[in-house]
PDB file of C-alpha atoms in Angstrom:
ATOM      1  CA  UNK S   1     -27.272   9.307  -0.744  1.00 58.00           C
ATOM      2  CA  UNK S   2     -24.252   9.584   1.498  1.00 77.00           C
ATOM      3  CA  UNK S   3     -22.642   6.528   2.972  1.00 90.00           C
ATOM      4  CA  UNK S   4     -21.279   6.092   6.518  1.00 96.00           C
ATOM      5  CA  UNK S   5     -18.810   3.419   7.006  1.00 98.00           C
ATOM      6  CA  UNK S   6     -17.700   2.009  10.330  1.00 98.00           C
ATOM      7  CA  UNK S   7     -14.089   0.416  10.286  1.00 98.00           C
ATOM      8  CA  UNK S   8     -13.339  -1.843  13.137  1.00 98.00           C
ATOM      9  CA  UNK S   9     -10.304  -4.084  14.002  1.00 98.00           C
ATOM     10  CA  UNK S  10     -10.904  -7.429  15.473  1.00 96.00           C
ATOM     11  CA  UNK S  11      -7.314  -8.422  15.921  1.00 95.00           C
ATOM     12  CA  UNK S  12      -6.746  -8.322  19.479  1.00 90.00           C
ATOM     13  CA  UNK S  13      -9.721  -9.987  20.536  1.00 85.00           C
ATOM     14  CA  UNK S  14     -11.819  -7.139  21.559  1.00 92.00           C
ATOM     15  CA  UNK S  15     -13.342  -4.919  18.688  1.00 95.00           C
ATOM     16  CA  UNK S  16     -11.740  -1.327  18.316  1.00 96.00           C
ATOM     17  CA  UNK S  17     -13.486   1.054  16.421  1.00 97.00           C
ATOM     18  CA  UNK S  18     -10.852   2.518  14.237  1.00 97.00           C
ATOM     19  CA  UNK S  19     -13.156   5.525  12.562  1.00 98.00           C
ATOM     20  CA  UNK S  20     -16.357   6.251  10.793  1.00 98.00           C
ATOM     21  CA  UNK S  21     -16.034   7.646   7.038  1.00 97.00           C
ATOM     22  CA  UNK S  22     -18.279   9.185   4.844  1.00 96.00           C
ATOM     23  CA  UNK S  23     -16.809   8.700   1.537  1.00 95.00           C
ATOM     24  CA  UNK S  24     -15.207   5.653   0.172  1.00 94.00           C
ATOM     25  CA  UNK S  25     -12.278   7.596  -0.662  1.00 95.00           C
ATOM     26  CA  UNK S  26     -11.767   8.352   3.207  1.00 96.00           C
ATOM     27  CA  UNK S  27     -12.511   4.998   3.906  1.00 97.00           C
ATOM     28  CA  UNK S  28      -9.932   3.810   1.497  1.00 97.00           C
ATOM     29  CA  UNK S  29      -7.138   6.164   2.636  1.00 97.00           C
ATOM     30  CA  UNK S  30      -7.822   5.192   6.383  1.00 98.00           C
ATOM     31  CA  UNK S  31      -7.509   1.433   5.322  1.00 98.00           C
ATOM     32  CA  UNK S  32      -4.329   1.896   3.603  1.00 97.00           C
ATOM     33  CA  UNK S  33      -2.646   4.178   6.680  1.00 97.00           C
ATOM     34  CA  UNK S  34      -4.145   1.314   9.346  1.00 98.00           C
ATOM     35  CA  UNK S  35      -2.669  -1.547   7.424  1.00 97.00           C
ATOM     36  CA  UNK S  36       0.519  -0.029   7.060  1.00 96.00           C
ATOM     37  CA  UNK S  37       0.733   1.139  10.945  1.00 96.00           C
ATOM     38  CA  UNK S  38      -0.117  -1.852  11.975  1.00 96.00           C
ATOM     39  CA  UNK S  39       2.124  -4.174   9.683  1.00 95.00           C
ATOM     40  CA  UNK S  40      -1.005  -5.935   8.218  1.00 95.00           C
ATOM     41  CA  UNK S  41      -1.590  -7.547  11.362  1.00 96.00           C
ATOM     42  CA  UNK S  42      -5.364  -6.683  11.414  1.00 97.00           C
ATOM     43  CA  UNK S  43      -8.444  -8.416  11.026  1.00 97.00           C
ATOM     44  CA  UNK S  44     -10.745  -5.608   9.840  1.00 97.00           C
ATOM     45  CA  UNK S  45     -14.382  -5.486   9.347  1.00 97.00           C
ATOM     46  CA  UNK S  46     -16.972  -2.754   8.154  1.00 98.00           C
ATOM     47  CA  UNK S  47     -20.442  -1.895   9.007  1.00 97.00           C
ATOM     48  CA  UNK S  48     -22.510   0.619   7.223  1.00 97.00           C
ATOM     49  CA  UNK S  49     -24.685   2.998   9.448  1.00 97.00           C
ATOM     50  CA  UNK S  50     -28.571   2.304   8.345  1.00 94.00           C
ATOM     51  CA  UNK S  51     -30.238   5.975   9.136  1.00 92.00           C
ATOM     52  CA  UNK S  52     -33.691   4.311   8.950  1.00 92.00           C
ATOM     53  CA  UNK S  53     -33.140   2.034  11.868  1.00 93.00           C
ATOM     54  CA  UNK S  54     -30.276   4.153  13.607  1.00 95.00           C
ATOM     55  CA  UNK S  55     -28.047   1.521  13.703  1.00 96.00           C
ATOM     56  CA  UNK S  56     -24.881  -0.226  11.794  1.00 96.00           C
ATOM     57  CA  UNK S  57     -25.458  -3.344   9.832  1.00 96.00           C
ATOM     58  CA  UNK S  58     -22.725  -5.290   8.741  1.00 94.00           C
ATOM     59  CA  UNK S  59     -24.209  -6.601   5.096  1.00 94.00           C
ATOM     60  CA  UNK S  60     -25.112  -4.300   2.574  1.00 93.00           C
ATOM     61  CA  UNK S  61     -23.614  -3.215  -1.202  1.00 94.00           C
ATOM     62  CA  UNK S  62     -21.449  -0.597   0.446  1.00 94.00           C
ATOM     63  CA  UNK S  63     -20.032  -2.987   3.170  1.00 96.00           C
ATOM     64  CA  UNK S  64     -19.427  -5.300   0.356  1.00 97.00           C
ATOM     65  CA  UNK S  65     -17.370  -2.962  -1.901  1.00 96.00           C
ATOM     66  CA  UNK S  66     -15.829  -1.961   1.393  1.00 97.00           C
ATOM     67  CA  UNK S  67     -14.342  -5.373   2.549  1.00 97.00           C
ATOM     68  CA  UNK S  68     -13.109  -5.715  -1.185  1.00 97.00           C
ATOM     69  CA  UNK S  69     -11.043  -2.632  -0.659  1.00 97.00           C
ATOM     70  CA  UNK S  70      -9.556  -4.307   2.348  1.00 98.00           C
ATOM     71  CA  UNK S  71      -8.862  -7.550   0.723  1.00 97.00           C
ATOM     72  CA  UNK S  72      -7.218  -5.481  -2.132  1.00 97.00           C
ATOM     73  CA  UNK S  73      -5.105  -3.344   0.134  1.00 97.00           C
ATOM     74  CA  UNK S  74      -3.981  -6.167   2.176  1.00 97.00           C
ATOM     75  CA  UNK S  75      -2.681  -8.234  -0.865  1.00 96.00           C
ATOM     76  CA  UNK S  76      -0.978  -5.011  -2.080  1.00 96.00           C
ATOM     77  CA  UNK S  77       0.800  -4.434   1.231  1.00 96.00           C
ATOM     78  CA  UNK S  78       1.747  -8.162   1.320  1.00 94.00           C
ATOM     79  CA  UNK S  79       3.180  -8.142  -2.269  1.00 93.00           C
ATOM     80  CA  UNK S  80       4.937  -4.549  -1.653  1.00 91.00           C
ATOM     81  CA  UNK S  81       6.375  -6.102   2.056  1.00 87.00           C
ATOM     82  CA  UNK S  82       7.564  -9.138  -0.165  1.00 83.00           C
ATOM     83  CA  UNK S  83       9.103  -6.988  -2.737  1.00 75.00           C
ATOM     84  CA  UNK S  84      11.063  -5.053  -0.074  1.00 67.00           C
ATOM     85  CA  UNK S  85      12.354  -8.044   1.644  1.00 64.00           C
ATOM     86  CA  UNK S  86      13.632  -9.551  -2.084  1.00 60.00           C
ATOM     87  CA  UNK S  87      15.522  -6.377  -2.470  1.00 63.00           C
ATOM     88  CA  UNK S  88      17.155  -6.169   1.013  1.00 57.00           C
ATOM     89  CA  UNK S  89      18.563  -9.769   0.104  1.00 54.00           C
TER      90      UNK S  89
END
């Protein structure tokens, strides 16, 4: 069964839909790019489309995996940024 995930940024207050992705691979690529483009100043959340009820839901096994991807990529960005700062010193 295909997954449809909606990535949302709440950092500026009002939610901004970043995009809708049909694979975890596309989702992860989008997360990596978005975090880098915004210097990790993001508050990302993800919803999964429920075709039965024709709405997005915030809690599912897919959203749990997606939230873990977001956490992992934010930590990786912080690690790489910190490493870059140490090299510059």
